PDB file of N, CA and C in Angstrom:
ATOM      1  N   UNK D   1     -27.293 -17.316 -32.493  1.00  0.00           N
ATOM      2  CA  UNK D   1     -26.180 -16.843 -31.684  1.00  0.00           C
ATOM      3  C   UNK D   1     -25.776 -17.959 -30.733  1.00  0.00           C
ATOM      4  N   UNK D   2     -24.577 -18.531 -31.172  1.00  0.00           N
ATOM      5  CA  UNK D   2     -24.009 -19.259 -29.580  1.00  0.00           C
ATOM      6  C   UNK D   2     -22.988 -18.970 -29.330  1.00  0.00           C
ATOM      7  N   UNK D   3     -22.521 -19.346 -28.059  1.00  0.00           N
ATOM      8  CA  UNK D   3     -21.540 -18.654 -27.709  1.00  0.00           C
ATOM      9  C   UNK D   3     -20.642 -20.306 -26.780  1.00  0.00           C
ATOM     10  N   UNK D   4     -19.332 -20.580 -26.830  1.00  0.00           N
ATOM     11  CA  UNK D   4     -18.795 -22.078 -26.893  1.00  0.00           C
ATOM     12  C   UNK D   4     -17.287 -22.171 -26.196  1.00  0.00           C
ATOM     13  N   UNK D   5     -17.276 -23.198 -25.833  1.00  0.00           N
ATOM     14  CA  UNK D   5     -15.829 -23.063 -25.592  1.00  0.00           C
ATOM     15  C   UNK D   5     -14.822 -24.744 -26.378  1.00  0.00           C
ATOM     16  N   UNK D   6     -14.684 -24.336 -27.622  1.00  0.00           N
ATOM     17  CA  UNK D   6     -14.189 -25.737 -28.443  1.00  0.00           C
ATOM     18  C   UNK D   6     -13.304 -26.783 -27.422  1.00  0.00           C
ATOM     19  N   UNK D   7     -13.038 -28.126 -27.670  1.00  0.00           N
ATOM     20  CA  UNK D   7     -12.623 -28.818 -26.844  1.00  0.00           C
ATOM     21  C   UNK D   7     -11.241 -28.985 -28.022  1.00  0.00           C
ATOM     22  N   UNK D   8     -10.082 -29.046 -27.169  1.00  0.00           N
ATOM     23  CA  UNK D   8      -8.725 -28.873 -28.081  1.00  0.00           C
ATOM     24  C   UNK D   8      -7.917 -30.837 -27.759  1.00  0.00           C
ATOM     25  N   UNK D   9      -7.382 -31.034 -28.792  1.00  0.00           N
ATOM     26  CA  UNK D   9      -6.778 -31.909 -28.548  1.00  0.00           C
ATOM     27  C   UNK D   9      -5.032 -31.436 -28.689  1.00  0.00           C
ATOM     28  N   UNK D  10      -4.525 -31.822 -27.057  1.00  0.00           N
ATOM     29  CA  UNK D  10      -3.026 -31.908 -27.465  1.00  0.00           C
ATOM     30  C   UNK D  10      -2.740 -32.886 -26.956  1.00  0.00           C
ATOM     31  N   UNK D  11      -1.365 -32.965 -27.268  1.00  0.00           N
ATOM     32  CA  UNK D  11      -0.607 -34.289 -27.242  1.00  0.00           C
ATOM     33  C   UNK D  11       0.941 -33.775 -25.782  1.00  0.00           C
ATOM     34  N   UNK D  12       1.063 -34.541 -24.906  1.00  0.00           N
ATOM     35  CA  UNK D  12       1.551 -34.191 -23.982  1.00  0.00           C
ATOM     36  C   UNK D  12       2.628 -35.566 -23.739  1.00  0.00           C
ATOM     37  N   UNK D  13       4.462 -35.749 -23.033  1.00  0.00           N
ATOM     38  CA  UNK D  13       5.010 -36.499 -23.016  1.00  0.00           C
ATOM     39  C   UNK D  13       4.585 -36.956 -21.282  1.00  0.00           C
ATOM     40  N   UNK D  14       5.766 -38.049 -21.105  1.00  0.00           N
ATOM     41  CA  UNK D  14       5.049 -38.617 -19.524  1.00  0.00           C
ATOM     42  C   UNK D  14       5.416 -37.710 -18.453  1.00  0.00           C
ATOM     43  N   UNK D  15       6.463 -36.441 -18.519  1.00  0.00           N
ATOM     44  CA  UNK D  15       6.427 -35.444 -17.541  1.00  0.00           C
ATOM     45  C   UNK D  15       5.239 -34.635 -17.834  1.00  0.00           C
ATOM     46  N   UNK D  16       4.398 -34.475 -18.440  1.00  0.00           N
ATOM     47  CA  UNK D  16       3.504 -33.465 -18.858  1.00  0.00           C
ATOM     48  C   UNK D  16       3.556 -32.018 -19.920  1.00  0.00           C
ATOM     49  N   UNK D  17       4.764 -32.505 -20.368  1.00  0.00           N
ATOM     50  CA  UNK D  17       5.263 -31.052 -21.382  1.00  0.00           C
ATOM     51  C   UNK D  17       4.607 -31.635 -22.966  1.00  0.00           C
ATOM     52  N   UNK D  18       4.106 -30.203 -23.440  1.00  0.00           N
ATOM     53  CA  UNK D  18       3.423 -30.803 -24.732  1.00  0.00           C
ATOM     54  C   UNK D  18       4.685 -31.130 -25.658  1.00  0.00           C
ATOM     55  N   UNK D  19       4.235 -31.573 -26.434  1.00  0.00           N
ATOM     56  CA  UNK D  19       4.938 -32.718 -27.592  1.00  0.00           C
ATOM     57  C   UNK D  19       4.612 -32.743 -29.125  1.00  0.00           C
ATOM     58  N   UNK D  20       4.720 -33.609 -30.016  1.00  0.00           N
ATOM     59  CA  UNK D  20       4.168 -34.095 -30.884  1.00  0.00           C
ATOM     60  C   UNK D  20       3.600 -34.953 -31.005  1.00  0.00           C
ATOM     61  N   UNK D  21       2.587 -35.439 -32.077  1.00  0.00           N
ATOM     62  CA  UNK D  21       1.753 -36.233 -32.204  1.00  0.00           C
ATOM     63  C   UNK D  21       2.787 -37.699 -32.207  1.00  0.00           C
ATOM     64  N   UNK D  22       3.814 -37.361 -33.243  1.00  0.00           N
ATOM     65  CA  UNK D  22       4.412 -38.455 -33.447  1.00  0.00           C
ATOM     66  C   UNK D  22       5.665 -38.871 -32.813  1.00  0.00           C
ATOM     67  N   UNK D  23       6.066 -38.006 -32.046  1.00  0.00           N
ATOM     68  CA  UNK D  23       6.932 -38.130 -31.206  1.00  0.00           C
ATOM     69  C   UNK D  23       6.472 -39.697 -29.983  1.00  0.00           C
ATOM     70  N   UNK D  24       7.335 -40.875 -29.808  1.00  0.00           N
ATOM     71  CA  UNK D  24       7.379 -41.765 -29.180  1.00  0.00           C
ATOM     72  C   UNK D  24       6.971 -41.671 -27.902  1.00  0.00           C
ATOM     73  N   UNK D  25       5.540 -41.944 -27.243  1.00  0.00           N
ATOM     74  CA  UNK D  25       5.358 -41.944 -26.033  1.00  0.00           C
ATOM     75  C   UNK D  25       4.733 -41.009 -25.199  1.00  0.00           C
ATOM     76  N   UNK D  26       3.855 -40.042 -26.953  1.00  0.00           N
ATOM     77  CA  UNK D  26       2.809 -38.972 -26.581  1.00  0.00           C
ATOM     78  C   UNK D  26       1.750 -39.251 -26.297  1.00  0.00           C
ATOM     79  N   UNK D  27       0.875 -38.918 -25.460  1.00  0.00           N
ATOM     80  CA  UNK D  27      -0.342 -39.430 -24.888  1.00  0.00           C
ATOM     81  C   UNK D  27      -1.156 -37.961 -25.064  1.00  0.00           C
ATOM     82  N   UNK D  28      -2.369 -38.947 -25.989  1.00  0.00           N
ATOM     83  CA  UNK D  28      -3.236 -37.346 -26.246  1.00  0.00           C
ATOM     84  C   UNK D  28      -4.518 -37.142 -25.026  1.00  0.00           C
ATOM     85  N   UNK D  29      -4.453 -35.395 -25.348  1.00  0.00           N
ATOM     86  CA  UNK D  29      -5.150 -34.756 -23.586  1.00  0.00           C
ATOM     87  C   UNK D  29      -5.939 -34.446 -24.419  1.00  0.00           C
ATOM     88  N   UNK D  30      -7.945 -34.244 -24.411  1.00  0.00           N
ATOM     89  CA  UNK D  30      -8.232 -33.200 -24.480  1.00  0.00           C
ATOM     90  C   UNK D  30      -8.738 -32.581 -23.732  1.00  0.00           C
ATOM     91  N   UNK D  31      -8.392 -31.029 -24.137  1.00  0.00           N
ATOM     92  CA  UNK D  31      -8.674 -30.113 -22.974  1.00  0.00           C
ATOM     93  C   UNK D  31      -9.898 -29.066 -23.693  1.00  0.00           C
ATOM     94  N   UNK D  32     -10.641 -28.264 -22.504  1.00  0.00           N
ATOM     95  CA  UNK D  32     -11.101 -27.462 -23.182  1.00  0.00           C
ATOM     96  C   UNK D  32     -10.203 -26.065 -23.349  1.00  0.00           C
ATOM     97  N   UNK D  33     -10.944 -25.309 -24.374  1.00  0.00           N
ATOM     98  CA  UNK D  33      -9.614 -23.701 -25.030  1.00  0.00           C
ATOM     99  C   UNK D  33     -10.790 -23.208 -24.118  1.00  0.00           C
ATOM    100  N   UNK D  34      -9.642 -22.009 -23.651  1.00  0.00           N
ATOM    101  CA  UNK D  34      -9.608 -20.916 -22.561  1.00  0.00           C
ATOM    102  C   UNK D  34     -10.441 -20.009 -23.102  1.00  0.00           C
ATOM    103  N   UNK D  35     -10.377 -19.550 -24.496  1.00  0.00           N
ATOM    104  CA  UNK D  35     -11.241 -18.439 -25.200  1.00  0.00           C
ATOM    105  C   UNK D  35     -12.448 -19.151 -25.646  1.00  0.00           C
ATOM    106  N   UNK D  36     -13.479 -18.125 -25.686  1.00  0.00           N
ATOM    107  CA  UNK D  36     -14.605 -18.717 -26.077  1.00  0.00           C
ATOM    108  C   UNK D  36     -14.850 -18.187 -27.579  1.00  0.00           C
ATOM    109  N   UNK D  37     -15.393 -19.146 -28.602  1.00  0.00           N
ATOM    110  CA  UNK D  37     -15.770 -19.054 -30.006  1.00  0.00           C
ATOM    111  C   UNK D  37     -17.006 -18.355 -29.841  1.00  0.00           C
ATOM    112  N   UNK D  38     -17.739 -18.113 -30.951  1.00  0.00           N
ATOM    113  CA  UNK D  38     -19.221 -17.665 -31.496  1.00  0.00           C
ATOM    114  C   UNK D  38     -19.129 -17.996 -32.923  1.00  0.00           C
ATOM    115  N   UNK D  39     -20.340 -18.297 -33.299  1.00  0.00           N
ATOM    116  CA  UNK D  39     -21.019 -18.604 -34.216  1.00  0.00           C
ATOM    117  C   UNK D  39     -22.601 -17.344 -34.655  1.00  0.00           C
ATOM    118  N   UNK D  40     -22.371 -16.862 -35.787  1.00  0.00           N
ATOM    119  CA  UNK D  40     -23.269 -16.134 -36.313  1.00  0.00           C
ATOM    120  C   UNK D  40     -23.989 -15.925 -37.666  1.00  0.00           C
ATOM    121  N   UNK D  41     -25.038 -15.603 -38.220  1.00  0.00           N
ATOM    122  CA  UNK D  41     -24.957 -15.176 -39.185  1.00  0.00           C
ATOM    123  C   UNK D  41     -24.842 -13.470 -39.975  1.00  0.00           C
ATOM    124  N   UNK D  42     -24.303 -13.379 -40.625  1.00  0.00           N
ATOM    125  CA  UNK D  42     -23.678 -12.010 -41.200  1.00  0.00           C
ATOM    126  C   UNK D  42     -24.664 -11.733 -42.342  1.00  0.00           C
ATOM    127  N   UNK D  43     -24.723 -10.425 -42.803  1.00  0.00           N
ATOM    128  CA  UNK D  43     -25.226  -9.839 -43.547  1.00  0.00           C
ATOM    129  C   UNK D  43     -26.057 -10.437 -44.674  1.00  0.00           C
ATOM    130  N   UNK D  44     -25.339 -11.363 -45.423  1.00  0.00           N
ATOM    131  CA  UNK D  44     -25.410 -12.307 -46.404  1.00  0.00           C
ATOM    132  C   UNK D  44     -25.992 -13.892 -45.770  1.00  0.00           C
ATOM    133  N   UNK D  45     -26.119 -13.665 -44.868  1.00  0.00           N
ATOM    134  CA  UNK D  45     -26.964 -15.086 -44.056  1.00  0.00           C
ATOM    135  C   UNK D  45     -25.775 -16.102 -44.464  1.00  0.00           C
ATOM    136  N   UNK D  46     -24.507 -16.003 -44.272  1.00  0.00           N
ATOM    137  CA  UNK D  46     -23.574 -16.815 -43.797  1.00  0.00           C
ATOM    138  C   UNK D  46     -23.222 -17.132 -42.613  1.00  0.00           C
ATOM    139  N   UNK D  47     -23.320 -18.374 -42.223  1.00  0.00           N
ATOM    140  CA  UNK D  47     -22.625 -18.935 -40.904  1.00  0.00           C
ATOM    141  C   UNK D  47     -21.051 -18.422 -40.911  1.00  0.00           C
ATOM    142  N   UNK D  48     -20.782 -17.401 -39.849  1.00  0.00           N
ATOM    143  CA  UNK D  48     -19.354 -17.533 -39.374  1.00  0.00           C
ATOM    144  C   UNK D  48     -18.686 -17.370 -37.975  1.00  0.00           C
ATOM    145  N   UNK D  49     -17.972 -17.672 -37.849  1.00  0.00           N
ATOM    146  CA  UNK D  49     -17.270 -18.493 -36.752  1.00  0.00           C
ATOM    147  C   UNK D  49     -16.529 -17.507 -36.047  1.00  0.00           C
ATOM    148  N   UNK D  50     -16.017 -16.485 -34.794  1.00  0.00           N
ATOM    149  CA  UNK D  50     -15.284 -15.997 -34.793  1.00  0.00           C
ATOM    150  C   UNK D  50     -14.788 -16.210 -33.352  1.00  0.00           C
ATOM    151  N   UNK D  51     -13.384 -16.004 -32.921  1.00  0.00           N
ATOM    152  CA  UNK D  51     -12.964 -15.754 -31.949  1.00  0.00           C
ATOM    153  C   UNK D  51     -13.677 -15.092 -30.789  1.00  0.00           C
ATOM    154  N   UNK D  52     -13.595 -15.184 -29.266  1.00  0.00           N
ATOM    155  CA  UNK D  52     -14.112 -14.154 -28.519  1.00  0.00           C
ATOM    156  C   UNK D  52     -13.462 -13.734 -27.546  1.00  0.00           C
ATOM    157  N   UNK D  53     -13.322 -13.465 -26.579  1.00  0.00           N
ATOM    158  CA  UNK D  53     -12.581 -13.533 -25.397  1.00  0.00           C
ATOM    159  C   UNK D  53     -12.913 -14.954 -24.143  1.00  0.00           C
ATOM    160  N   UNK D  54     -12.181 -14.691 -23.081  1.00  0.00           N
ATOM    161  CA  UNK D  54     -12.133 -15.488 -22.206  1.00  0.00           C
ATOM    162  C   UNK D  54     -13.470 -15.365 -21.349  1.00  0.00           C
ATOM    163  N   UNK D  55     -14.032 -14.111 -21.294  1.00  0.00           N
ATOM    164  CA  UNK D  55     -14.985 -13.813 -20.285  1.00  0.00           C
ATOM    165  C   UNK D  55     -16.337 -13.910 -20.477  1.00  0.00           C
ATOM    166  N   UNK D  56     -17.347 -14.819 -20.003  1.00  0.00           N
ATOM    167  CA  UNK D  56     -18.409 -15.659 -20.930  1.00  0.00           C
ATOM    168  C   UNK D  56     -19.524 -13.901 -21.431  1.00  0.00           C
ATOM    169  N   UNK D  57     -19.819 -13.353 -20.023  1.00  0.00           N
ATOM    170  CA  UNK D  57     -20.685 -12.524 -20.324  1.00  0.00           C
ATOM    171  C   UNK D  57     -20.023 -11.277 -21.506  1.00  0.00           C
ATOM    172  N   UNK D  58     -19.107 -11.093 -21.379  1.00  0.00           N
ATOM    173  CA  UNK D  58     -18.365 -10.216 -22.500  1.00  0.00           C
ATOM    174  C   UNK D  58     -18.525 -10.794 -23.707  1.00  0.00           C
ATOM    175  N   UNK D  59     -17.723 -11.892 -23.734  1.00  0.00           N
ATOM    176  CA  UNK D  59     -18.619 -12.489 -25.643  1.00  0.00           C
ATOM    177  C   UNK D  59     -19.654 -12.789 -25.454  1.00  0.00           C
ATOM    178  N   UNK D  60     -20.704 -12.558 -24.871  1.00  0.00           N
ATOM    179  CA  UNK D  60     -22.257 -12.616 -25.504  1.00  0.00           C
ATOM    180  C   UNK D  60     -22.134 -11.002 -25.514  1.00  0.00           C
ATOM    181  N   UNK D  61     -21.836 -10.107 -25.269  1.00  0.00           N
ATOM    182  CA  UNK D  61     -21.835  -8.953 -25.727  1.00  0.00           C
ATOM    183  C   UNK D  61     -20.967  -8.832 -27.029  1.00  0.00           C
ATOM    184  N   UNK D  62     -19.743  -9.197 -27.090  1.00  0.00           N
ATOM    185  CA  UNK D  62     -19.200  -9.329 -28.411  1.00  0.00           C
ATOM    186  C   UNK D  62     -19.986  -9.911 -29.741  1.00  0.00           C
ATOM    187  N   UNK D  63     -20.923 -11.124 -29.343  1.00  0.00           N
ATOM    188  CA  UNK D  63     -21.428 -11.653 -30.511  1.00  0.00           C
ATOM    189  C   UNK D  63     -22.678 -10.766 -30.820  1.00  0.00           C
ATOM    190  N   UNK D  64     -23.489 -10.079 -29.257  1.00  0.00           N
ATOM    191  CA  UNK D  64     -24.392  -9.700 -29.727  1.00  0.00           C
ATOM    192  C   UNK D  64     -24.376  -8.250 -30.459  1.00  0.00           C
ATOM    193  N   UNK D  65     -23.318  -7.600 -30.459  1.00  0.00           N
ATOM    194  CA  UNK D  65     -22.757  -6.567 -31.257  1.00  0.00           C
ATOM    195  C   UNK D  65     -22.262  -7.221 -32.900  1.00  0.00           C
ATOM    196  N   UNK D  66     -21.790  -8.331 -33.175  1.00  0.00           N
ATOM    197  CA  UNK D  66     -22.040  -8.545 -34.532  1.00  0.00           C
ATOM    198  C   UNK D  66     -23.038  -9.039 -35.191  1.00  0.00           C
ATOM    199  N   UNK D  67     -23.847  -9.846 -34.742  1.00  0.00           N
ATOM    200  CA  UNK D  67     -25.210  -9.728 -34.979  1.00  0.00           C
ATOM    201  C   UNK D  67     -25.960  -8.752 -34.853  1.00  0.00           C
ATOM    202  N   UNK D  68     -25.754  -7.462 -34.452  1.00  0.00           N
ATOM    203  CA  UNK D  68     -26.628  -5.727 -34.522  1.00  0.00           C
ATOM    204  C   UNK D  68     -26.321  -5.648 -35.828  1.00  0.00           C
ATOM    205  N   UNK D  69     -24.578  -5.376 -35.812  1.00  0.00           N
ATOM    206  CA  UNK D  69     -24.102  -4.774 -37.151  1.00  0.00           C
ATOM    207  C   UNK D  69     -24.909  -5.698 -38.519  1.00  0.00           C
ATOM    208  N   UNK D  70     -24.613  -7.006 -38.363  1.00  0.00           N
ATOM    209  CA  UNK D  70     -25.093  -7.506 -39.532  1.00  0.00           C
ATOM    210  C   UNK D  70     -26.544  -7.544 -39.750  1.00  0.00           C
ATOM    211  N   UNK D  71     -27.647  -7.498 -38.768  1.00  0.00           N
ATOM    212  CA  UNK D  71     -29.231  -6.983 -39.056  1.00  0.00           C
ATOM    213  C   UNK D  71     -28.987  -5.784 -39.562  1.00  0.00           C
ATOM    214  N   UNK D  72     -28.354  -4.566 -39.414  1.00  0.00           N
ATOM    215  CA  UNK D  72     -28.231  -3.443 -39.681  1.00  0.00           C
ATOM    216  C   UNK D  72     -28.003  -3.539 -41.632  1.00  0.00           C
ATOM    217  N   UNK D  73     -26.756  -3.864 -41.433  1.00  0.00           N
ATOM    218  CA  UNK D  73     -26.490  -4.396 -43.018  1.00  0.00           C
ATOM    219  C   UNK D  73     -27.310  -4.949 -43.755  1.00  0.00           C
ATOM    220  N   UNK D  74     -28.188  -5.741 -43.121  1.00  0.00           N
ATOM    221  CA  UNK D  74     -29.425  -6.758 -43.893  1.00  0.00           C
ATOM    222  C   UNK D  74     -30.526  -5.590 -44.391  1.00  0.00           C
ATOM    223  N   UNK D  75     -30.276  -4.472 -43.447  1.00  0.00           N
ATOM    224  CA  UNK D  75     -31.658  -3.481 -43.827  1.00  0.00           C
ATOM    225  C   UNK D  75     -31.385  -2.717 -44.391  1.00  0.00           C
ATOM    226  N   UNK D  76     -30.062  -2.691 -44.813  1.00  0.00           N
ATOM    227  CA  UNK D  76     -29.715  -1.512 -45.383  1.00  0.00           C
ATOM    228  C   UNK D  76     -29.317   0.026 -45.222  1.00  0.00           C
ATOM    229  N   UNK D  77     -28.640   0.037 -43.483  1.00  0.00           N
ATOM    230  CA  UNK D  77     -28.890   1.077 -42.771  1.00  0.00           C
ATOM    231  C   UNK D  77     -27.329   1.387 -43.201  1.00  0.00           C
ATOM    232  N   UNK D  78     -25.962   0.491 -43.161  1.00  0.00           N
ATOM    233  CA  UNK D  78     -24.894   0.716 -43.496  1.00  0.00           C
ATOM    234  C   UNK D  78     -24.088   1.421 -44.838  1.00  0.00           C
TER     235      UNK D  78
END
């Protein structure tokens, strides 16, 4: 179970408004994303990746509710 906050790359012009990569005179930011990811394994002992919310202690409750469900599934309770 982890619980993350991915680091994003954007690309921003010299007033600070985002841009394109290839647009003349973009300067790349990275920032960290506002939502936090998780990483788990599921039923089938696959690594997957999912979205979480913004609020750290809430997605460790979010992840640790899909990791219940998927031990559950592993035993055969579903």
């Amino acid at each position: 179970m982890t619980v993350y906050r991915p680091h994003i790359t954007r690309y921003v012009d010299s007033t600070g408004k985002r841009c394109k990569k290839a647009e003349p005179g973009a300067i790349k930011k990275n920032v960290r994303s506002k939502t936090y990811r998780g990483k788990y394994r599921d039923a089938d002992n696959v690594l997957r990746e999912v979205t979480l919310c913004k609020n750290k202690q809430a997605s460790l409750q979010m992840l640790a509710e899909f990791e219940r469900k998927a031990a559950e599934q592993r035993a055969g309770k579903t």
